[in-house]
Every structure is written in C-alpha cells, then in structure tokens.
GROMACS .gro file of C-alpha atoms in nm:
model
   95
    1UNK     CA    1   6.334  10.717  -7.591
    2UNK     CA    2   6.663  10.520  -7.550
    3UNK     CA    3   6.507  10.368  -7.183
    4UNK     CA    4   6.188  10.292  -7.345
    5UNK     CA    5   6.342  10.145  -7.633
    6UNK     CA    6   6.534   9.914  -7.388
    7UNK     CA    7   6.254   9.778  -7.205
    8UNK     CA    8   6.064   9.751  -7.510
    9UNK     CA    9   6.326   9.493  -7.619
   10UNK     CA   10   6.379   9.356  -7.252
   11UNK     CA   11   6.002   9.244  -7.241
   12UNK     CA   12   6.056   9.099  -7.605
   13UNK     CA   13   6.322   8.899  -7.537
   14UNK     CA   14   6.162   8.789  -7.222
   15UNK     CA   15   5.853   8.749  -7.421
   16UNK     CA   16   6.017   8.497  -7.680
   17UNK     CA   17   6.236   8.306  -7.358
   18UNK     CA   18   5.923   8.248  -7.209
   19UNK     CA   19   5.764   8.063  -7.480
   20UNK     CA   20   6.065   7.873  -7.558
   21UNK     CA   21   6.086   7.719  -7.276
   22UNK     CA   22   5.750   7.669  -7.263
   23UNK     CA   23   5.728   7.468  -7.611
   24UNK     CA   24   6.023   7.258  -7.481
   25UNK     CA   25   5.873   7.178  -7.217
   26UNK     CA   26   5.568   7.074  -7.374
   27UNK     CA   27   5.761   6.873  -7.615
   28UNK     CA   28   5.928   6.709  -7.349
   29UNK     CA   29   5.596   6.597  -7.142
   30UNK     CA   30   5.439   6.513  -7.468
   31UNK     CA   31   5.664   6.245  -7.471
   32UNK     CA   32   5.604   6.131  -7.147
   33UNK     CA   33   5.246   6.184  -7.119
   34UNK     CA   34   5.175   5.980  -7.503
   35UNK     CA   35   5.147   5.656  -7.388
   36UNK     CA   36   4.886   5.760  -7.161
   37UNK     CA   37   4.668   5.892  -7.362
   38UNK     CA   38   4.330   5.725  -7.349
   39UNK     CA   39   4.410   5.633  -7.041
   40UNK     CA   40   4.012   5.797  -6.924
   41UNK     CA   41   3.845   5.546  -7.125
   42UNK     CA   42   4.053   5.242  -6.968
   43UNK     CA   43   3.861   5.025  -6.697
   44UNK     CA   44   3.905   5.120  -6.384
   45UNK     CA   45   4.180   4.905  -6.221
   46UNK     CA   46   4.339   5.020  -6.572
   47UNK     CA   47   4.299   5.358  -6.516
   48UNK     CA   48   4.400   5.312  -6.163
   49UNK     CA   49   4.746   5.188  -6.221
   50UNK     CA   50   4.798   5.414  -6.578
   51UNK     CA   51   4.734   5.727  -6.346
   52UNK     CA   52   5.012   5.573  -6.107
   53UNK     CA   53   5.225   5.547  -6.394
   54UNK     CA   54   5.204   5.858  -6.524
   55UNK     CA   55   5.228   6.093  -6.162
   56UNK     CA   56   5.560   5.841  -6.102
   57UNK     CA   57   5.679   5.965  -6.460
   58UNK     CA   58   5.599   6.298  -6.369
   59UNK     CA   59   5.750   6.335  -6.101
   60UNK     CA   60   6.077   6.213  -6.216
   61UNK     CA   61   6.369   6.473  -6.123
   62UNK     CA   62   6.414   6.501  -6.557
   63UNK     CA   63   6.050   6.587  -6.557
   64UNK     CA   64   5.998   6.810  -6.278
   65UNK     CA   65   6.127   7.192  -6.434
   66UNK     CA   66   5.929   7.106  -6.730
   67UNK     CA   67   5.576   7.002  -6.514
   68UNK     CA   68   5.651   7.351  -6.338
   69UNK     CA   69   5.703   7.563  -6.643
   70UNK     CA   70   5.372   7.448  -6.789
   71UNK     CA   71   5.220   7.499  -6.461
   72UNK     CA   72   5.112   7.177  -6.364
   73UNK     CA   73   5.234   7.126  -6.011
   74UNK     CA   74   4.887   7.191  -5.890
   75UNK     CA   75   4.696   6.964  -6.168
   76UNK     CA   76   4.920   6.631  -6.091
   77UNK     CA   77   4.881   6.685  -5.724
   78UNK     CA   78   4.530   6.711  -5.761
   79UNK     CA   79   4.535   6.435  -6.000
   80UNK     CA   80   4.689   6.189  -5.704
   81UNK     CA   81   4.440   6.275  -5.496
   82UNK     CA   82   4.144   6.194  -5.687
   83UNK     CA   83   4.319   5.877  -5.818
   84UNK     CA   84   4.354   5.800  -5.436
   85UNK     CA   85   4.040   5.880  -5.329
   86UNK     CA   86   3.845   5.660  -5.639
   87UNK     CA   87   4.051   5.391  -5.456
   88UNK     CA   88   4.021   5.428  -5.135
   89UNK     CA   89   3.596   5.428  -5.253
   90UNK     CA   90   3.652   5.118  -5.443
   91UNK     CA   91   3.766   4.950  -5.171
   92UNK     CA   92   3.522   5.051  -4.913
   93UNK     CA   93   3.293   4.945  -5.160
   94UNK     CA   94   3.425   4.633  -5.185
   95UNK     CA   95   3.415   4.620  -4.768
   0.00000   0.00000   0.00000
C-alpha cells in the first residue's frame, strides 16, 4: 500500500506541475499573441507582415519554453511556411 500510495501522490503532484506550467505559459503567450488577434481578417499585405510579427515574437528566447510547453513548435513552424508560401504566390502572381 505504502508504494502505491507514493506513486499515487507522485502522478498528482506531477499532475498539478504540469498544468501549472501550462497556465503560465498560456498566460504568458496570451500576452504576446493579443495584439494579434484579428489578425485573419486583416488584408493581406496586413496579414502578411502581422504573421511576421508575431513568429519574430514567438520565437523570442523569453518566449520559446513557453511556445514548447503548450506544444506549439510544430503550429508556428507550419505557420511560417504557409505565410511564406501565400507570398511567394502573391508575387508570382504579380510576375
């Protein structure tokens, strides 16, 4: 009883860490990500350059163990790359 009772509390404690740091977090890129918002219904040189904005921000060293604990590595990365590719369209476009 004593060993489960341990890891019974072990996987609390881990439990309640875990979500900690994953409200700070959140907390933290709230702040960063608010003036953004409504950044999808901006025109598109708008939304262009807000996008560029906000993966700089992002990426900032003070930013970076908070994108990871939310999991988000993936989502900004992927987020560049469409922002790069609508330009790289626009312009050809424009060719």
């Amino acid at each position: 009883m004593d060993e489960e009772d341990a890891e019974r509390d072990r996987l609390l404690s881990v439990m309640f860490y875990m979500v900690s740091n994953g409200l700070k977090a959140a907390q933290q890129l709230d702040v960063v990500l608010r003036p953004y918002k409504g950044a999808q219904g901006a025109a598109d040189d708008a939304e262009t350059s807000l996008i560029k904005g906000l993966i700089l921000d992002l990426r900032k060293e003070e930013n970076t163990a908070a994108v990871t604990t939310l999991g988000l590595d993936a989502t900004v990365d992927e987020l560049e790359e469409a922002n790069n590719n609508f330009g790289a369209a626009k312009n050809k476009r424009t060719s």
